Coordinates of C-alpha atoms in Angstrom, one line a residue:
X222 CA 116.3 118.3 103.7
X223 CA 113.4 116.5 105.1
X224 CA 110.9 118.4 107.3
X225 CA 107.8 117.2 108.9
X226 CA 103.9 119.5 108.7
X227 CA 100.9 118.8 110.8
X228 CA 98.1 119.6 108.9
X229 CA 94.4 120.5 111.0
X230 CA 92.3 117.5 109.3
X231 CA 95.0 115.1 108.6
X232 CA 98.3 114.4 109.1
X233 CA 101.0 115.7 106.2
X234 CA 105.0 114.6 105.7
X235 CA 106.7 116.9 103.8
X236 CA 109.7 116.5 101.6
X237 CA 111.1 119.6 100.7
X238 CA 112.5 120.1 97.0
X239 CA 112.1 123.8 95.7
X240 CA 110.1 126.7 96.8
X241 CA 106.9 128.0 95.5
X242 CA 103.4 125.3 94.9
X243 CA 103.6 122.4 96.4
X244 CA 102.6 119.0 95.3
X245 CA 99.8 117.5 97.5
X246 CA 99.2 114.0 97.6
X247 CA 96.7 112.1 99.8
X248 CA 97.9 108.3 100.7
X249 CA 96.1 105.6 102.8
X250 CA 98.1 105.9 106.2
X251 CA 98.3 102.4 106.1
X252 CA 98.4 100.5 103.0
X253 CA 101.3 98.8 102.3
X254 CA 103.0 98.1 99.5
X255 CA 101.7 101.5 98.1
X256 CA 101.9 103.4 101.5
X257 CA 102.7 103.6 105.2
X258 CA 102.4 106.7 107.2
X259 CA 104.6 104.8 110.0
X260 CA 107.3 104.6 107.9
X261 CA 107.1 106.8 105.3
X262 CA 107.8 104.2 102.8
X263 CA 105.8 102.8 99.8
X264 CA 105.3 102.5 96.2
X265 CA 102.8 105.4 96.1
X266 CA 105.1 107.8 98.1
X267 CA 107.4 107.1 96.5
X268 CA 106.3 107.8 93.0
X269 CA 104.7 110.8 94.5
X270 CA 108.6 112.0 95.3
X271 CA 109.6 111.0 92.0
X272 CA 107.0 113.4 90.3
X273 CA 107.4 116.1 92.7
X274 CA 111.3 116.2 91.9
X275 CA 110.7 116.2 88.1
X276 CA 108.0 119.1 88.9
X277 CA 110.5 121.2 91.0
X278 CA 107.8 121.5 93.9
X279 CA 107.9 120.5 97.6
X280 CA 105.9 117.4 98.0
X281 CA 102.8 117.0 101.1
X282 CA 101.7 113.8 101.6
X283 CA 97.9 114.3 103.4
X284 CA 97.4 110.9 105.5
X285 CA 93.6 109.3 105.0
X286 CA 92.7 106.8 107.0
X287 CA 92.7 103.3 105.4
X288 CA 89.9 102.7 103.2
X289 CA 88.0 99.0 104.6
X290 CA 88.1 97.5 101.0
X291 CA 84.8 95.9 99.7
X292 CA 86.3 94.5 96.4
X293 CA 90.1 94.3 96.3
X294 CA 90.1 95.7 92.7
X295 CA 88.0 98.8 93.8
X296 CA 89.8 101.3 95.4
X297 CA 87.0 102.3 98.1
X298 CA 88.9 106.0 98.3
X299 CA 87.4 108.4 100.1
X300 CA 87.7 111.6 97.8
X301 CA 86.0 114.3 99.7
X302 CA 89.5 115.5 100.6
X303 CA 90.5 115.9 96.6
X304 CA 87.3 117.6 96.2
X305 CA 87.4 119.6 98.8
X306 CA 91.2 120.7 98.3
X307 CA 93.1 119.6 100.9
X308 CA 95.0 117.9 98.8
X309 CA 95.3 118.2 94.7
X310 CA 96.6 114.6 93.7
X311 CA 95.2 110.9 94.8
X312 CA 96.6 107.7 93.1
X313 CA 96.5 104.1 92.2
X314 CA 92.9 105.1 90.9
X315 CA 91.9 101.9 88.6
X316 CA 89.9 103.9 86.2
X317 CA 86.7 105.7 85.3
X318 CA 83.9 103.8 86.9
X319 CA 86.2 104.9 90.2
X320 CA 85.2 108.5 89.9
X321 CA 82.1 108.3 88.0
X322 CA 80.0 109.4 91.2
X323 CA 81.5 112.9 90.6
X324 CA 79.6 114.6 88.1
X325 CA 82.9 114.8 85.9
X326 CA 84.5 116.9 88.9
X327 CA 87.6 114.8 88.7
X328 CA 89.9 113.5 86.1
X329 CA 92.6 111.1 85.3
X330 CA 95.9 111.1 84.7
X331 CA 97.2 108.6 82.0
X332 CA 98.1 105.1 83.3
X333 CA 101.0 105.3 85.3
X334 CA 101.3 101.5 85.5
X335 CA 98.8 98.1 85.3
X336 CA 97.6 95.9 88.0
X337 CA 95.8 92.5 87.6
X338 CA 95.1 89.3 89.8
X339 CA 98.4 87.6 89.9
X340 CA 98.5 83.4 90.0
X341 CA 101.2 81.2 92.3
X342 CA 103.6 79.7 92.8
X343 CA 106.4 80.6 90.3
X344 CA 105.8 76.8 88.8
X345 CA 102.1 76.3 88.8
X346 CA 100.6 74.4 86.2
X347 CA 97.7 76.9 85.8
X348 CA 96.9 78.8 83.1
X349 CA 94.0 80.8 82.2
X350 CA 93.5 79.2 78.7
X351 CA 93.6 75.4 79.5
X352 CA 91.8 73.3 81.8
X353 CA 93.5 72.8 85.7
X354 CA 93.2 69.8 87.4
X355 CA 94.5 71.5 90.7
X356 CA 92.5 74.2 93.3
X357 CA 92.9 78.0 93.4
X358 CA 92.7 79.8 96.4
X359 CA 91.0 82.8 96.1
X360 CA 89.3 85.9 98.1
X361 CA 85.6 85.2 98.9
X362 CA 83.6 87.4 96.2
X363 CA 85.5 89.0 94.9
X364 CA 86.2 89.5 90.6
X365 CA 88.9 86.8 91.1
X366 CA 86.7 84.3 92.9
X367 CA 83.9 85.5 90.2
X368 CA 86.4 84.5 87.0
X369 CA 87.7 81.2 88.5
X370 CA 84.1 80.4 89.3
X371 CA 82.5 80.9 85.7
X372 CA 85.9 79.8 83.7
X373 CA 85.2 76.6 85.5
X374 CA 88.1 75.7 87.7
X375 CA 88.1 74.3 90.8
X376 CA 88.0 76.5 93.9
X377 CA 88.7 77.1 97.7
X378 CA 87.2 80.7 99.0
X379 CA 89.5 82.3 101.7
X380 CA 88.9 85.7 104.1
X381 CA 92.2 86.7 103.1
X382 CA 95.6 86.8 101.5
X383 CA 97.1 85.3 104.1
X384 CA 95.0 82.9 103.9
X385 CA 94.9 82.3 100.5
X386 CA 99.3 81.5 101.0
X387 CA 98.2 79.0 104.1
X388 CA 96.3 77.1 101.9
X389 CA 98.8 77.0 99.1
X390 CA 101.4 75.7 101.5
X391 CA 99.6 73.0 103.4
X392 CA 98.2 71.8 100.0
X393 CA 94.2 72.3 100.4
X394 CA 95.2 74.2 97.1
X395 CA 97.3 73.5 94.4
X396 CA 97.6 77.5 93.4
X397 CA 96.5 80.8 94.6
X398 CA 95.0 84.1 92.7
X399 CA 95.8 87.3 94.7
X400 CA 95.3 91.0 93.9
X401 CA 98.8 91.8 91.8
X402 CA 99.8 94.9 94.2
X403 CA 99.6 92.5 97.2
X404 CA 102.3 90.2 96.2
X405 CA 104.7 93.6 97.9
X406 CA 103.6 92.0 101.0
X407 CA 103.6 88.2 100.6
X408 CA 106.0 86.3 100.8
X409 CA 105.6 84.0 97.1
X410 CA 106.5 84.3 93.2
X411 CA 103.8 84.4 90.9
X412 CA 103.8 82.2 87.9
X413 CA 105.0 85.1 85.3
X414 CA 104.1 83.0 81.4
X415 CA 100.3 83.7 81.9
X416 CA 98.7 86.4 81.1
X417 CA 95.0 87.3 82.7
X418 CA 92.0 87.8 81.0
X419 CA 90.8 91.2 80.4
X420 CA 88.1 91.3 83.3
X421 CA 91.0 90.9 85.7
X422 CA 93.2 93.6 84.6
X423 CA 93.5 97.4 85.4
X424 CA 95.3 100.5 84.6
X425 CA 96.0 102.9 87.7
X426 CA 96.1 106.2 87.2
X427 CA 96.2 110.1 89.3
X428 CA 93.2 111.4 90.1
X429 CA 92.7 115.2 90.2
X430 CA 90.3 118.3 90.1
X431 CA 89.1 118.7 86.7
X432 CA 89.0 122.4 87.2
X433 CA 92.7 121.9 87.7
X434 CA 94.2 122.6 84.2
X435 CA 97.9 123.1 85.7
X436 CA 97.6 119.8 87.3
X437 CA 96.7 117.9 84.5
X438 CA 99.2 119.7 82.5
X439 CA 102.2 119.3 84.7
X440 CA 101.4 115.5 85.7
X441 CA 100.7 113.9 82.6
X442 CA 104.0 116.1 81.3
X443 CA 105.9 114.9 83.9
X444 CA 104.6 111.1 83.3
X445 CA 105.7 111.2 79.8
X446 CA 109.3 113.2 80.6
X447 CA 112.1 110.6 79.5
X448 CA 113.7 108.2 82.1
X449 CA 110.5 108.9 84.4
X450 CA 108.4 105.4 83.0
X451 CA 111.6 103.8 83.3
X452 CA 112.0 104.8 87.0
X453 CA 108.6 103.9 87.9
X454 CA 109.2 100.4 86.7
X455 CA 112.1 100.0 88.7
X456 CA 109.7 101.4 91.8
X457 CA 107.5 98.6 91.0
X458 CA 110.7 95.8 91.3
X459 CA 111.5 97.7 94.6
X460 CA 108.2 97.1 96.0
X461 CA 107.5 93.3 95.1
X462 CA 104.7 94.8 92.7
X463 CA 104.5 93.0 89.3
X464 CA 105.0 94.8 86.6
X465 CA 102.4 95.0 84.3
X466 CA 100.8 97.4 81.3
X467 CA 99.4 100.0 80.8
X468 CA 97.1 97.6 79.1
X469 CA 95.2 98.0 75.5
X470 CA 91.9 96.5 77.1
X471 CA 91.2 96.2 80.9
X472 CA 88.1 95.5 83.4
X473 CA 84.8 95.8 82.2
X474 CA 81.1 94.8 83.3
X475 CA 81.0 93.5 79.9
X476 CA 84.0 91.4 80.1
X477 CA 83.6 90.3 83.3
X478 CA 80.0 88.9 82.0
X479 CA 81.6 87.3 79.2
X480 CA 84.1 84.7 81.1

C-alpha cells in the first residue's frame, strides 16, 4: 500500500514495501523522463522502486528542486542533501568528475545503464565516421555542438530541444543531435546503426556517502542480483530512453580534445 510523508526540508513520497531502513532517494521534482514529483512517474523512480523491492526496504523519494542545467551532459545536482543525510541515494550521476568537488566523500555505484547524444530521424543519412552533406541541429555549447563543430559537419545552434525537432521538421536541418535521455520526451526515432564517439558517451551511476559501507554493499548487490539488469532495460523501453552501455570507454577532457 502506497502512503504519502512530508518531510521538513523537502517533499518525500513513500512507497511502502517492508519494515525496518528505508531506502532514501533524492529526485529532481521535475525532470522528466527520469522524474516528476507531480506524477510520481519516471525512469529514476522507478528504478528506485525496483531496488527498494529487491532490498526489502520502504522506499522515500526526497523531492529537490530542478537543477537549471549548464551543460546537458552534466548533471548540475545539488548534493548538499546526500551529504548532509536527508537522503542516502542520488542517481543518473554520469561519473567521477561529477563528484570530484567532494573530497572523496561520495562514491559510485557501478553503471546502472549508458547515456550518449542521440542522432535523428530513424533514416538519417548521418553517421559519425563519414562525411554529411546535410545540417545538424544541435544545443548551443554544449559537448554536442562542441563534437559536430570540430568533426567538421555542418551546423545550426538551437536554445533547445524543442527547438532542435522544429528545425528538423521544417527542414533548416537535415538531422538533429539531442541528449539520449531526452528522446523520453520528444516526440522522434533516433537513427539506431551509429554509434557515438567516445567524448559523447556516459555511464550513469548511484551516488552515495562513502562512509556508507551498507549502501554500497546492498546497492551494487542488488544491481548485479539476476533479472534486475534485465528489468532496468525494459525501464529504459518504457520511458523512450535509448538503451545504451555500460560503456568500455566514455567522456573524457582528453577525448573530447581529440575529435
Amino acid at each position: 500500500m502506497r502512503w504519502i510523508l512530508l518531510a521538513a526540508v523537502c517533499g518525500a513520497a513513500s512507497l511502502s514495501w517492508a519494515n525496518g531502513p528505508s531506502l532514501d532517494v533524492c529526485l529532481p521534482e521535475d525532470a522528466l523522463p527520469r522524474a516528476s514529483r507531480a506524477t510520481e512517474q519516471g525512469f529514476d523512480i522507478d528504478v528506485a522502486r525496483l531496488l527498494a523491492k529487491e532490498l526489502d526496504r520502504p522506499l522515500r523519494v526526497f523531492w529537490l528542486p530542478t537543477p537549471n542545467l549548464t551543460d546537458i551532459e552534466s548533471s548540475d545536482t545539488d548534493y548538499r542533501p546526500l551529504l548532509r543525510g536527508q537522503c542516502n541515494l542520488m542517481m543518473s550521476v554520469p561519473g567521477a568528475p561529477d563528484i570530484a568537488d567532494f573530497g572523496g566523500a561520495l562514491t559510485l555505484s557501478q553503471p546502472y545503464y549508458g547515456a550518449s547524444w542521440e542522432v535523428f530521424p530513424a533514416d538519417s543519412g548521418f553517421n559519425w565516421k563519414q562525411p554529411y552533406d546535410g545540417k545538424v541541429a544541435v544545443r548551443a555549447h554544449t559537448v554536442g555542438h562542441r563534437a559536430v563543430h570540430e568533426l567538421g559537419f555542418d551546423w545550426t545552434m538551437q536554445p533547445d530541444n524543442l527547438s532542435i525537432v522544429d528545425a528538423v521538421e521544417r527542414g533548416a536541418a537535415s538531422a538533429g543531435l539531442v541528449w539520449g535521455p531526452s528522446l523520453g520526451s520528444l516526440d522522434v526515432e533516433r537513427k539506431t546503426n551509429t554509434e557515438p564517439p567516445q567524448a559523447l558517451r556516459w555511464n550513469m551511476h548511484l551516488a552515495y556517502r562513502a562512509d556508507d559501507e551498507a549502501m554500497s554493499s546492498a546497492i551494487n548487490t542488488a544491481l548485479s542480483a539476476p533479472g534486475v539488469q534485465d528489468a532496468i532495460a525494459s525501464l529504459l523501453k518504457r520511458h523512450g530512453i535509448p538503451r545504451r552501455g555500460p560503456f568500455e570507454t566514455v567522456h573524457t577532457t582528453e577525448a573530447l580534445n581529440a575529435l
